[in-house]
Structures are given as C-alpha cells and as structure tokens.
PDB file of C-alpha atoms and ligand atoms in Angstrom:
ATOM      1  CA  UNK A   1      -3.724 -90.243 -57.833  1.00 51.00           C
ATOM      2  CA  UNK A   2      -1.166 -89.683 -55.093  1.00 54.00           C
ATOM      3  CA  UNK A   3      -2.144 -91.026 -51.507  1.00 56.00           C
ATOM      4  CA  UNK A   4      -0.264 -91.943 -48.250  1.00 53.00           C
ATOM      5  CA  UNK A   5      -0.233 -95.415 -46.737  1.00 58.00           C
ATOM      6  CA  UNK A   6      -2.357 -95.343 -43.760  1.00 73.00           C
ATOM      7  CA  UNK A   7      -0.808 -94.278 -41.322  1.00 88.00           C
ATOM      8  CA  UNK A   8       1.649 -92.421 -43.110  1.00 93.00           C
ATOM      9  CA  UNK A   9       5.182 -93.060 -42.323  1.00 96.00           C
ATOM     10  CA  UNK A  10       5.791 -89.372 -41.918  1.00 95.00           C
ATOM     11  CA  UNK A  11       3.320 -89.650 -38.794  1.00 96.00           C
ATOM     12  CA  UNK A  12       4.832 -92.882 -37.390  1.00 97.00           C
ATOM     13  CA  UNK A  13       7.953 -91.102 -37.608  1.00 97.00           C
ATOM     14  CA  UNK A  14       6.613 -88.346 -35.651  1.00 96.00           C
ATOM     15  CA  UNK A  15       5.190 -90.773 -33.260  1.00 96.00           C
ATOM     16  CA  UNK A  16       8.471 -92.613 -32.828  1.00 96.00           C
ATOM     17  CA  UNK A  17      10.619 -89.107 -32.793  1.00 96.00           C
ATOM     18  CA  UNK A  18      10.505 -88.848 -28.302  1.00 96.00           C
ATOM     19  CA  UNK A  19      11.128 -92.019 -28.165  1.00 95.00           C
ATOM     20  CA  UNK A  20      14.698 -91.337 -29.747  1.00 95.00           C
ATOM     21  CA  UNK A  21      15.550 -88.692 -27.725  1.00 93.00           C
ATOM     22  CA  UNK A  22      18.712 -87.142 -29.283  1.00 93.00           C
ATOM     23  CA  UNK A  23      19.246 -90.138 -31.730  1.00 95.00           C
ATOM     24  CA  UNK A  24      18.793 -88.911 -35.426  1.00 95.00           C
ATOM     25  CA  UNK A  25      20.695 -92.141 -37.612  1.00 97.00           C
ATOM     26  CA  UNK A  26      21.443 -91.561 -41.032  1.00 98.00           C
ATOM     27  CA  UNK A  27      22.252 -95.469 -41.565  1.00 98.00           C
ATOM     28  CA  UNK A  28      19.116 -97.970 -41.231  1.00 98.00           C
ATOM     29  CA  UNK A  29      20.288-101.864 -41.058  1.00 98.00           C
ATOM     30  CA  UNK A  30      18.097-104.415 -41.867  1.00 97.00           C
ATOM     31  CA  UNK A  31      19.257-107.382 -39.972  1.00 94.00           C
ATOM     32  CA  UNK A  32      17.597-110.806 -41.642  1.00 87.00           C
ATOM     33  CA  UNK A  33      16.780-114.611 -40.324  1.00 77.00           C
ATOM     34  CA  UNK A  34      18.946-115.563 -37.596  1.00 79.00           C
ATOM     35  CA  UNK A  35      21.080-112.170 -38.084  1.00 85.00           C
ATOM     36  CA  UNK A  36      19.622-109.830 -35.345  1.00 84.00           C
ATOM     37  CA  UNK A  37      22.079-110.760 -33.029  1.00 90.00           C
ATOM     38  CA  UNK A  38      24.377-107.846 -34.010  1.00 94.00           C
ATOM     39  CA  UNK A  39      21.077-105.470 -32.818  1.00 94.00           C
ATOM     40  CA  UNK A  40      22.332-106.441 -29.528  1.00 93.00           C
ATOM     41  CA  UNK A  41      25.576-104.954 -29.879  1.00 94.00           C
ATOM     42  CA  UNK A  42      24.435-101.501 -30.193  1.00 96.00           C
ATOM     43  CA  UNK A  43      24.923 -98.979 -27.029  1.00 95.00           C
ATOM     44  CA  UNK A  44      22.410 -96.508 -25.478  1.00 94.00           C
ATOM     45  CA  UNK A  45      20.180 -98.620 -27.506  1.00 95.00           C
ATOM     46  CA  UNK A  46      16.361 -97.576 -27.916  1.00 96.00           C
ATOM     47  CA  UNK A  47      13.916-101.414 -28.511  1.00 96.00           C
ATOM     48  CA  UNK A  48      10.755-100.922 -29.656  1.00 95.00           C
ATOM     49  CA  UNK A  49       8.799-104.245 -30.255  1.00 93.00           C
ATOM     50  CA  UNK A  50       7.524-103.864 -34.101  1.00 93.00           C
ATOM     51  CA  UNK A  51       3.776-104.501 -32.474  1.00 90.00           C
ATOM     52  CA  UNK A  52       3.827-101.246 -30.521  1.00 92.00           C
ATOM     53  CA  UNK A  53       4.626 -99.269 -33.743  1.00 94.00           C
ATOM     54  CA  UNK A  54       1.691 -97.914 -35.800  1.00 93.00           C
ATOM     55  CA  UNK A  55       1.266 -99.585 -39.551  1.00 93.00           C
ATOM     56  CA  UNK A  56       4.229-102.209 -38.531  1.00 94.00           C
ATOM     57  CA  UNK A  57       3.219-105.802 -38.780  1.00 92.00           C
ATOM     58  CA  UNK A  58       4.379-108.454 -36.954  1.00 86.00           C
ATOM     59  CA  UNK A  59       6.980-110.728 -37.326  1.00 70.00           C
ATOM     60  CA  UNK A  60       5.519-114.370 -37.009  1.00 68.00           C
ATOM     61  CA  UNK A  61       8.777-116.803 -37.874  1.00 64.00           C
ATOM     62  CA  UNK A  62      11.851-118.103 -35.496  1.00 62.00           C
ATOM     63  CA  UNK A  63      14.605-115.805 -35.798  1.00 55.00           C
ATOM     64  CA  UNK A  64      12.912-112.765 -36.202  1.00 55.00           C
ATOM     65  CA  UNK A  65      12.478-111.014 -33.126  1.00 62.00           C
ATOM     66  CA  UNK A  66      10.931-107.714 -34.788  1.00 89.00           C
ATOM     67  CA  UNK A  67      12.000-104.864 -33.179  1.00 93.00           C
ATOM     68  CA  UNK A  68      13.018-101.122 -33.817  1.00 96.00           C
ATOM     69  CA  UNK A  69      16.844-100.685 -32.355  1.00 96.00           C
ATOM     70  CA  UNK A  70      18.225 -97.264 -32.641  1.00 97.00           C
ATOM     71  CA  UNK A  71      21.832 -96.037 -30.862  1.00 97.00           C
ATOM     72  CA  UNK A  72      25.533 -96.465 -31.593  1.00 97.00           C
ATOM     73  CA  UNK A  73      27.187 -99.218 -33.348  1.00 97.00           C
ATOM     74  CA  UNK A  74      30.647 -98.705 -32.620  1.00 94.00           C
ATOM     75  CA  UNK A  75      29.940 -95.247 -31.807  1.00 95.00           C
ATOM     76  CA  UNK A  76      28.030 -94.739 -35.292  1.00 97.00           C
ATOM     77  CA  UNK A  77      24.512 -93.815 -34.682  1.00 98.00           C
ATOM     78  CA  UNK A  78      22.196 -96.975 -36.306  1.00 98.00           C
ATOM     79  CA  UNK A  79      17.957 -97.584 -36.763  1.00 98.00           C
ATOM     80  CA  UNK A  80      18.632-101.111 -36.815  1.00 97.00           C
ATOM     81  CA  UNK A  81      15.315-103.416 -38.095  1.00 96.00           C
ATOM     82  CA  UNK A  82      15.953-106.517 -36.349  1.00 94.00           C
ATOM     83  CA  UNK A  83      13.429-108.861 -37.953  1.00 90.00           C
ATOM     84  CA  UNK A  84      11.177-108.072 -40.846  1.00 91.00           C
ATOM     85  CA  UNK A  85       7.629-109.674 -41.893  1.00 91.00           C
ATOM     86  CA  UNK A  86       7.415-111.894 -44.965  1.00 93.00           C
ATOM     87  CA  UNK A  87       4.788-111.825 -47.923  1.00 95.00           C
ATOM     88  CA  UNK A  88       4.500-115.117 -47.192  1.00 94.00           C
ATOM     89  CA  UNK A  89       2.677-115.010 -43.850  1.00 91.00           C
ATOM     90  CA  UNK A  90       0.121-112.903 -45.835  1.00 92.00           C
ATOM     91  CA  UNK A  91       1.088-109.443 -45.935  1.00 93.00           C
ATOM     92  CA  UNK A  92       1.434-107.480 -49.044  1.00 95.00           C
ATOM     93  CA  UNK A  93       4.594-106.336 -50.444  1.00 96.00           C
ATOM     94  CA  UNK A  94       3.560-102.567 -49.224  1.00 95.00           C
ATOM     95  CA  UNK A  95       3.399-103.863 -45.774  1.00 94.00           C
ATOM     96  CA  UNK A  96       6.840-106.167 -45.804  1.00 95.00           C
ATOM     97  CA  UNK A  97       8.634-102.586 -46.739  1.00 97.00           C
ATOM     98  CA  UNK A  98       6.325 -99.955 -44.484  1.00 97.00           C
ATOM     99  CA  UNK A  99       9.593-100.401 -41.865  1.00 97.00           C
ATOM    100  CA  UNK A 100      11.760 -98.443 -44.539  1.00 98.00           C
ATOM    101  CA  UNK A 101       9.703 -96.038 -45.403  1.00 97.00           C
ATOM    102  CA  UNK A 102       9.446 -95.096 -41.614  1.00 98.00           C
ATOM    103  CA  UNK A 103      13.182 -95.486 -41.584  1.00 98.00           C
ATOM    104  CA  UNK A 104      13.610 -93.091 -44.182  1.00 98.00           C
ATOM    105  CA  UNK A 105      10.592 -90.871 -42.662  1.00 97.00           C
ATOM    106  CA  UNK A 106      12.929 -90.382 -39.418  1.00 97.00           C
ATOM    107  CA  UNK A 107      16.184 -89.341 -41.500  1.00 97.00           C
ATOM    108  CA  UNK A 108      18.326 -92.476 -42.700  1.00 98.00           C
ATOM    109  CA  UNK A 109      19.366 -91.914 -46.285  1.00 98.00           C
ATOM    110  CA  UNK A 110      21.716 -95.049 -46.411  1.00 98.00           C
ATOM    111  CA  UNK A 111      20.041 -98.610 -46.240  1.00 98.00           C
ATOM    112  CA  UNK A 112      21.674-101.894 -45.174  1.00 98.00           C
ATOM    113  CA  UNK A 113      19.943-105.314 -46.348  1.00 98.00           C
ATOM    114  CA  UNK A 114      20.463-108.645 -44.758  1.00 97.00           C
ATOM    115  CA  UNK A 115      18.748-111.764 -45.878  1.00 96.00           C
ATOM    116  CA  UNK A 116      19.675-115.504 -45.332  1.00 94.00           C
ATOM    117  CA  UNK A 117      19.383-116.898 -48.810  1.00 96.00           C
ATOM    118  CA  UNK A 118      20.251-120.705 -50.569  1.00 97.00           C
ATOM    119  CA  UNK A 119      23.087-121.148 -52.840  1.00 97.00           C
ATOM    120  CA  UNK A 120      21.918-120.782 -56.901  1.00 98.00           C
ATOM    121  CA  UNK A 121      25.464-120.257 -57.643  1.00 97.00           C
ATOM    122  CA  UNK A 122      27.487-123.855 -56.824  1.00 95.00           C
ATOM    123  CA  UNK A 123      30.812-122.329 -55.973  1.00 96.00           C
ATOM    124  CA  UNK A 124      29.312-120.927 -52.819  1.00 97.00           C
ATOM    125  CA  UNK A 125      29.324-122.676 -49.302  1.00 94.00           C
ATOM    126  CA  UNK A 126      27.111-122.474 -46.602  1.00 93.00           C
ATOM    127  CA  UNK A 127      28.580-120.030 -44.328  1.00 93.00           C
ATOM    128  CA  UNK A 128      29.616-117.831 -46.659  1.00 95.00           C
ATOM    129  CA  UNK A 129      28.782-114.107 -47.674  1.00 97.00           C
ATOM    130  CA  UNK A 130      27.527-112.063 -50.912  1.00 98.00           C
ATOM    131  CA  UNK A 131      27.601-108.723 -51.183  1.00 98.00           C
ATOM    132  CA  UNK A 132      23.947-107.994 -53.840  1.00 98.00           C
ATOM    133  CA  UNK A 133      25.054-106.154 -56.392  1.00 98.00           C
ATOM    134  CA  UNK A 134      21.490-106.283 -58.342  1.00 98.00           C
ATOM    135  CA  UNK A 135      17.904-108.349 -57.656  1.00 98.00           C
ATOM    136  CA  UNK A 136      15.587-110.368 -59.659  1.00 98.00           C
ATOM    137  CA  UNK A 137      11.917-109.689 -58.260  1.00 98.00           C
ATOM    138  CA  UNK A 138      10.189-113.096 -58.809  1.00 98.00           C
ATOM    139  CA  UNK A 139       7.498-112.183 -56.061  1.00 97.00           C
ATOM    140  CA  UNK A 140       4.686-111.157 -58.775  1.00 93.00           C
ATOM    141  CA  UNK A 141       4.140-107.956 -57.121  1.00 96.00           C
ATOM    142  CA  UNK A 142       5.923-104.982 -56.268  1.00 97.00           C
ATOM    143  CA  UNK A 143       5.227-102.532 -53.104  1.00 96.00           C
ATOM    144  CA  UNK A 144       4.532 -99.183 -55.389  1.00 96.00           C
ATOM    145  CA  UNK A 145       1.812-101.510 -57.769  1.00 95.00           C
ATOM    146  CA  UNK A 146      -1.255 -99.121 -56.907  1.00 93.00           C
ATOM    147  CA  UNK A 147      -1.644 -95.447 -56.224  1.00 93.00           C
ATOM    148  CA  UNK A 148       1.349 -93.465 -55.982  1.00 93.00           C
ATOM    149  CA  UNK A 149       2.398 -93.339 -52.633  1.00 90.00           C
ATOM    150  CA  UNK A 150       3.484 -89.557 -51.626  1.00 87.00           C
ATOM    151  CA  UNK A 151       6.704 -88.867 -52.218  1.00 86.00           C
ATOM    152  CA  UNK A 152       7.292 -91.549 -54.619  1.00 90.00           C
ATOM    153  CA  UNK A 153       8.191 -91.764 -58.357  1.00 88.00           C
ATOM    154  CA  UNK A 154       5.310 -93.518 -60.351  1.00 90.00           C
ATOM    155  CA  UNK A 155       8.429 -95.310 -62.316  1.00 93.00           C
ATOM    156  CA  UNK A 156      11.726 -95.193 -60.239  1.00 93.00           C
ATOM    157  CA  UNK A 157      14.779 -95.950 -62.310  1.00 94.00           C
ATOM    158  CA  UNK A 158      16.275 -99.507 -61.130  1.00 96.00           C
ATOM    159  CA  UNK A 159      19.548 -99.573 -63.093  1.00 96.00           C
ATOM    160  CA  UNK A 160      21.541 -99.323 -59.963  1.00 97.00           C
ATOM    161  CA  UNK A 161      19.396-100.778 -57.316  1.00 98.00           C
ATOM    162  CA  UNK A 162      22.798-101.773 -55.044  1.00 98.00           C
ATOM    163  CA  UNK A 163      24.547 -98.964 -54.962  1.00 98.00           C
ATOM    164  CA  UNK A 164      28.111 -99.497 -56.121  1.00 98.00           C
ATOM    165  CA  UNK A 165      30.770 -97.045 -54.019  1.00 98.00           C
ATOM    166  CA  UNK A 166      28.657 -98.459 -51.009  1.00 98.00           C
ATOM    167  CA  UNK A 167      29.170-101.902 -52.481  1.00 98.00           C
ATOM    168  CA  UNK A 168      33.247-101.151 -52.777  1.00 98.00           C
ATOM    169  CA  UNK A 169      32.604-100.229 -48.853  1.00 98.00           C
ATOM    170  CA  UNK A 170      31.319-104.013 -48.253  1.00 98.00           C
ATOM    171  CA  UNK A 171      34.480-105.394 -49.989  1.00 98.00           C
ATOM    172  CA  UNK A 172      36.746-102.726 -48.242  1.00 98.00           C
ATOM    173  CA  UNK A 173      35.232-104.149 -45.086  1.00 98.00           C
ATOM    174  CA  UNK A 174      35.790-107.404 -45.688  1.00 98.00           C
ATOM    175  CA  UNK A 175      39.564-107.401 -46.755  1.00 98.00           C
ATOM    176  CA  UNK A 176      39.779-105.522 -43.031  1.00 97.00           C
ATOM    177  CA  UNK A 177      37.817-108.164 -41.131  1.00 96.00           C
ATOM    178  CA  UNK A 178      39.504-111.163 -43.185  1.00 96.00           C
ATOM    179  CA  UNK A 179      36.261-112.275 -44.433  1.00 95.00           C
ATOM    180  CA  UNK A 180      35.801-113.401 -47.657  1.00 94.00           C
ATOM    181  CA  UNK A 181      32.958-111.788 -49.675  1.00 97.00           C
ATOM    182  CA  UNK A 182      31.448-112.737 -53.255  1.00 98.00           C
ATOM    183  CA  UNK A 183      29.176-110.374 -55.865  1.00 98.00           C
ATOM    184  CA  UNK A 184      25.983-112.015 -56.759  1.00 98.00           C
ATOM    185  CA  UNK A 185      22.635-111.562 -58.047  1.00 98.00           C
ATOM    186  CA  UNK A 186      19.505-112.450 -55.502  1.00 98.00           C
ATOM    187  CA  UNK A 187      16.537-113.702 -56.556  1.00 98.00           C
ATOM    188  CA  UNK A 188      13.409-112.903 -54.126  1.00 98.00           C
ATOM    189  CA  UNK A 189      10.658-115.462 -54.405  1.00 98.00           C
ATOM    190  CA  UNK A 190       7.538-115.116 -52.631  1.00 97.00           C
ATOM    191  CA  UNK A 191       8.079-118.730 -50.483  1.00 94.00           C
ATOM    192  CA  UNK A 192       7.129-120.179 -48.476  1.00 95.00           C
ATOM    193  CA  UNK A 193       8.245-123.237 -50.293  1.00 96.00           C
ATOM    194  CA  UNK A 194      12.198-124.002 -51.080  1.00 95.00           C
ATOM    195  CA  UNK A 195      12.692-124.649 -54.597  1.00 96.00           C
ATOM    196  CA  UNK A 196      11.944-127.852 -56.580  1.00 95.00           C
ATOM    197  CA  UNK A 197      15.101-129.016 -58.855  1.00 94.00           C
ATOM    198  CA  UNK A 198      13.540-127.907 -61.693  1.00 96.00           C
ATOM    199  CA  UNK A 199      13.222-123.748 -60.211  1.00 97.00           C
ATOM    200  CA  UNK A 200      16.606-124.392 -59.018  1.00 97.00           C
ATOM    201  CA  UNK A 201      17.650-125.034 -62.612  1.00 97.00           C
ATOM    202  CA  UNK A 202      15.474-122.399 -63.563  1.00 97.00           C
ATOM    203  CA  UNK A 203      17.036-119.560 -60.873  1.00 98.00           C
ATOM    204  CA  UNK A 204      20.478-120.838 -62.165  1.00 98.00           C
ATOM    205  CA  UNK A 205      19.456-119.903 -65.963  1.00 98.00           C
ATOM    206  CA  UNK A 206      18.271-116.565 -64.989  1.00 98.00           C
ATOM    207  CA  UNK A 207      21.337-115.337 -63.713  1.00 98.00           C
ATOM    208  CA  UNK A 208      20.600-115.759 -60.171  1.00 98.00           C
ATOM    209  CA  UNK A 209      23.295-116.331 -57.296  1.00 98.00           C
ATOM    210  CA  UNK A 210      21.099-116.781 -54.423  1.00 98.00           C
ATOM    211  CA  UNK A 211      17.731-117.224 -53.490  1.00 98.00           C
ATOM    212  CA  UNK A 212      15.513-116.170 -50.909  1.00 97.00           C
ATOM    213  CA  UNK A 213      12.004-114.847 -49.700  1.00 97.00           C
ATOM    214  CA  UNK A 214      12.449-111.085 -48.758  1.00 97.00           C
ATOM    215  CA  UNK A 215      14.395-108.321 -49.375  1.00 98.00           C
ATOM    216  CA  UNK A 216      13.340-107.121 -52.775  1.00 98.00           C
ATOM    217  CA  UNK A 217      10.598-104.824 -51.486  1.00 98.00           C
ATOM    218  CA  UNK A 218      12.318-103.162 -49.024  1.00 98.00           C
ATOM    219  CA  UNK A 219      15.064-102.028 -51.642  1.00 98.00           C
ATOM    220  CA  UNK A 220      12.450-101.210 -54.321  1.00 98.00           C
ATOM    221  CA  UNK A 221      10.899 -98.570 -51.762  1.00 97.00           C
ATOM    222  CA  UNK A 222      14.211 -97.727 -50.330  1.00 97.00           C
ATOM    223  CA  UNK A 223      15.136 -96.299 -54.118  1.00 97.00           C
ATOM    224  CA  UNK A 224      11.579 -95.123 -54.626  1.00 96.00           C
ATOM    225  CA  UNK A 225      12.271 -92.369 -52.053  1.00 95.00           C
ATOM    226  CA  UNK A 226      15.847 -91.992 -52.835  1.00 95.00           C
ATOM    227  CA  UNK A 227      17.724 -94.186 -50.088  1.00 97.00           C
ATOM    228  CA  UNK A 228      21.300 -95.920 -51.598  1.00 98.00           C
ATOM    229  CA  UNK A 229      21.296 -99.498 -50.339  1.00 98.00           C
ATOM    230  CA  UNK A 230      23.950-102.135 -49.999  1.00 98.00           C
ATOM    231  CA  UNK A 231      22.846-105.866 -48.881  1.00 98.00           C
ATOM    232  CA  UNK A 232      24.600-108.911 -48.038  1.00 97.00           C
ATOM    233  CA  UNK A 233      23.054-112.624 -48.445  1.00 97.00           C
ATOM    234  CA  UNK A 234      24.349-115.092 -45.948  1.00 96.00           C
ATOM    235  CA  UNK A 235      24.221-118.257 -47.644  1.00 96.00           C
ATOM    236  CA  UNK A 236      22.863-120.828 -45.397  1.00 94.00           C
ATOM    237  CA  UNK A 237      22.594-123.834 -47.753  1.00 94.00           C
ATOM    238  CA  UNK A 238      23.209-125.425 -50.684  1.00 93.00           C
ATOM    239  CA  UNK A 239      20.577-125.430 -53.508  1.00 92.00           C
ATOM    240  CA  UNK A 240      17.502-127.047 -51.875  1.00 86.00           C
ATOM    241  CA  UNK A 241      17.693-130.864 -53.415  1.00 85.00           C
ATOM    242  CA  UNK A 242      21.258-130.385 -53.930  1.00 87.00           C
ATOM    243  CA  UNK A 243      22.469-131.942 -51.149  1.00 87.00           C
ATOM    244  CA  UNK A 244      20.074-135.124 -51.405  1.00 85.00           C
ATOM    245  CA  UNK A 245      19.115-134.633 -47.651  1.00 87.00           C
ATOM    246  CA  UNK A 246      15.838-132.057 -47.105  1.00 88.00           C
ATOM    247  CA  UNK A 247      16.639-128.057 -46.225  1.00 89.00           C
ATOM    248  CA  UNK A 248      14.349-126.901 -43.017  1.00 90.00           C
ATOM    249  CA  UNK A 249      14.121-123.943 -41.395  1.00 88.00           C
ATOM    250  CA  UNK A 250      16.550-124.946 -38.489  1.00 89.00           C
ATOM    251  CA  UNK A 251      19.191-125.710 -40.580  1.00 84.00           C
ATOM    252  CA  UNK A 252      19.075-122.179 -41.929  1.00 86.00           C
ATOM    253  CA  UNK A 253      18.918-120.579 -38.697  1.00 87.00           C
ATOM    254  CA  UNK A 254      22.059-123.449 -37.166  1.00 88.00           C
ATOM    255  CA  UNK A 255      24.307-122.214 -39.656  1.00 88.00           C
ATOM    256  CA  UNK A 256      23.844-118.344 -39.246  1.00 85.00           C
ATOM    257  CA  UNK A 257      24.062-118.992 -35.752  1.00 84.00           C
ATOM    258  CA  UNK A 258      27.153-120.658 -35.978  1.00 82.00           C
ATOM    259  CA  UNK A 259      28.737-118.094 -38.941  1.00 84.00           C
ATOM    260  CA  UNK A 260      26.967-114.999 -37.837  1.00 89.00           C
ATOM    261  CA  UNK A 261      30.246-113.380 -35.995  1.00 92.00           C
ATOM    262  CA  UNK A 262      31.498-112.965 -39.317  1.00 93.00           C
ATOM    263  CA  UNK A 263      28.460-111.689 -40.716  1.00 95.00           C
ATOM    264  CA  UNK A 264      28.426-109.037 -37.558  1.00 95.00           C
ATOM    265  CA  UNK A 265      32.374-108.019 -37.944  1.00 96.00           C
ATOM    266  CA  UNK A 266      31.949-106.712 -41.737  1.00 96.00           C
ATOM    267  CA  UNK A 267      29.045-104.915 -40.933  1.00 97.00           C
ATOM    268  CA  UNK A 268      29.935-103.515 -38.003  1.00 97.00           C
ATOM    269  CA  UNK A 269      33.721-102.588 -39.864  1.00 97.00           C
ATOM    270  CA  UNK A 270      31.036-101.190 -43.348  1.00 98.00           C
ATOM    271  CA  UNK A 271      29.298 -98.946 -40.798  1.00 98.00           C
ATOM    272  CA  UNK A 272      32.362 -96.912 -39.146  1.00 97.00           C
ATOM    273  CA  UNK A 273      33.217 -96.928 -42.928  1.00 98.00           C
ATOM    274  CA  UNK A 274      30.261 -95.190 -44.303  1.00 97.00           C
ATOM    275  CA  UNK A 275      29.528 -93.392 -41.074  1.00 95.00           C
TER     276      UNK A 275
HETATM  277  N1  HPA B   1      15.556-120.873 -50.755  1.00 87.59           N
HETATM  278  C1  HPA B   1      14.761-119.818 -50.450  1.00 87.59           C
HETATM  279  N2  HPA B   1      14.921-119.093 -49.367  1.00 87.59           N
HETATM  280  C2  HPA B   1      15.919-119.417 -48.528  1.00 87.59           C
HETATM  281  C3  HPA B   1      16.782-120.494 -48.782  1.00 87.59           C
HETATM  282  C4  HPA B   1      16.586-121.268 -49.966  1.00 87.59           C
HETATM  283  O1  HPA B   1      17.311-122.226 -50.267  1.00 87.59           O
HETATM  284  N3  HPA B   1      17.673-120.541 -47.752  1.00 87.59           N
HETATM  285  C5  HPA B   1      17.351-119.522 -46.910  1.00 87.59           C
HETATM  286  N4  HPA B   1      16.293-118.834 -47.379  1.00 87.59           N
END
C-alpha cells in the first residue's frame, strides 16, 4: 500500500512556494538545541513560525524556536530548520521528520544535521564538535514503519547514511575555520531521560560516540527520498553521571551558547563549500 502523509509534503511545499518568492535552496540545515542562532545570520531571510505551516508540529522545549528560514548564507541560498520537535514530547517519529520531507518537497537535495548530544566517547570535551559519520537508532521506531509513504523505498539501503565526500567537506571546513572536528558514531535515544551509568556503559559498548534524542529520523527520511546528509553533534557534556554533579537542560543550552560561534563558522565555511 503506498499513501501520502496527510497533508502531503508535496502540497505544503506548494503552499510554502509564494512565500519564497525567487528562493529555490538546494541545501536544507537543520540547526539543533541552542544552535539556531546561525538562522539569524542569513540575508533576505524568509521566517515562517513552524505553527503556521501545514502538518508541522510545534516545537515545545527552550532553545528551539521552530521556524522555517530560507535566504542566503554567505550568499549561498539555505532552507534553514531552526528548531525541530522531539519524539519525546509525544510525536511520532513520522512527525519529528515531516520538516524534511517538505524540505526535500521544495528542492533541497543536500541535508545538514545539528544535534547537541553528551559525550559516550571520554576523549571528547564539552565544547567540542563531531562530524556523524554513521547512527545507531535506539528510538524503537523508525519514521517509514507503516505504509509506504509515496515516493519512498519500502527498504532504503543505510550503508552510507552520512555521506562521506560531504563528510571530507566538514573536515575541509574545519582545518579553514581552525576548529577542531572528531568522527563519531551517534546514538539517538528516544529521552526524555539522560542516561543511567549503566546505558552509559551500555552506549559505550555499542560503539557509540555521542548520545542524544533526535536526529535519527530526519536522516532516515532524508535517504528514503534520496537526500545526502552530513551532521555535526555539539557535545555539550560529559557522560551524564560522569561528572558526579547532575546534567540539566541549562547546562546543555550554557555551553552551546557559549561555543556556538564555532559551531556557526564551520558551517557557514561547509556551505560556500558545497554550494
Ligand atoms: N544525553 C542525551 N541527550 C543529550 C545529552 C546527553 O547526555 N546531552 C545533550 N543531549
């Protein structure tokens, strides 16, 4: 059986089109907690709250404004997603990547992933950046479970979820910008708890680099319909328990607030490089 999420993206899309005027970006960014500052940067800039756009859901949590924000990024014409909606407020996993299939719906074929994420790997330091180069989905679900969606593959390949010459864009960004970045395996979890030692220990065993509660939807859609994606984690703490003081919310959101100008300079440097 092969149905359309209601409303289709391909509608939104069409919905959305006016409202871009000339605008057609080829490169969608997906800007995560505490990282939507850089959707401010971009000139002759379109903002569309996510609550005025058909099928979107709302972003509940601090440091997610949730908005649509096309124009230029250093002249580079971006659909920037500043904010996203969690499974963990109660939406499904379809819902938490609708965004990219609208995204893709109006024309962007590359996809940028952001996340804030804990530290599973101990040589990494709060403050400091990973460029994904594959995902463990530890949600229990997956946005194409159910009837095919149109347009999708009933079992899309996932060998190569990050793709790698985009990847080898991230690291040639970096080296320009003087930031250092790391290769590392995410794990998404559906939250909203942080870990407990023993699913740290767990995460560590499995491979995993970092940890956090998003993400892996949106790229599992994004390569259901074809899109290549790069992502960068933004570590913003140690291994919950690690540290022996508790991790909250507004730590997470301090340090990206205080780091994020790095964050924003490789981006904005991977961009004019993949433009
Ligand atoms: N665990 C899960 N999600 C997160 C973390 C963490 O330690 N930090 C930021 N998001």
């Amino acid at each position: 059986m092969i149905v359309s999420p209601s409303p289709s993206a391909s509608s939104v899309a069409q919905e959305l089109r006016p409202s871009l005027g000339a605008l057609a970006p080829r490169i969608a960014l997906v800007l995560g907690s505490g990282l939507g500052a850089l959707a401010d940067e971009i000139a002759d800039s379109v903002r569309i709250p996510f609550g005025d756009i058909p099928g979107f859901r709302v972003a509940r949590v601090a440091g997610h404004s949730g908005a649509l924000v096309a124009g230029r990024l250093g002249g580079v014409e971006v659909l920037a997603l500043a904010g996203r909606v969690h499974m963990y407020e109660g939406w499904s996993a379809e819902d938490a990547a609708f965004p990219i299939r609208v995204a893709h719906a109006l024309g962007a074929r590359t996809l940028f992933v952001s996340n804030a994420a804990g530290a599973m790997n101990r040589f990494f330091e709060p403050g400091s950046l990973m460029a994904i180069d594959d995902h463990i989905n530890l949600m229990w679900t997956n946005p194409l479970a159910g009837p095919v969606v149109s347009g999708d593959q009933r079992f899309p390949d996932m060998s190569e979820p990050y793709d790698a010459a985009l990847r080898a864009e991230l690291h040639g960004a970096a080296l320009d910008v003087g930031v250092s970045l790391a290769d590392g395996v995410y794990a998404g979890l559906l939250g909203p708890t942080y870990e407990t030692p023993a699913e740290v220990r767990m995460l560590q065993r499995l491979g995993a680099d970092a940890v956090g509660m998003s993400t892996v939807p949106e790229v599992i859609v994004a390569r259901s319909v074809g899109m290549r994606v790069a992502g960068i984690s933004f570590i913003t703490n140690a291994a919950s328990g690690s540290t022996g003081a508790p991790l909250t919310h507004a730590d997470v959101l301090e340090i990206t607030a205080r780091a994020g100008g790095r964050f924003r300079d490789l981006v904005r440097n991977w961009v004019a490089r993949v433009a």
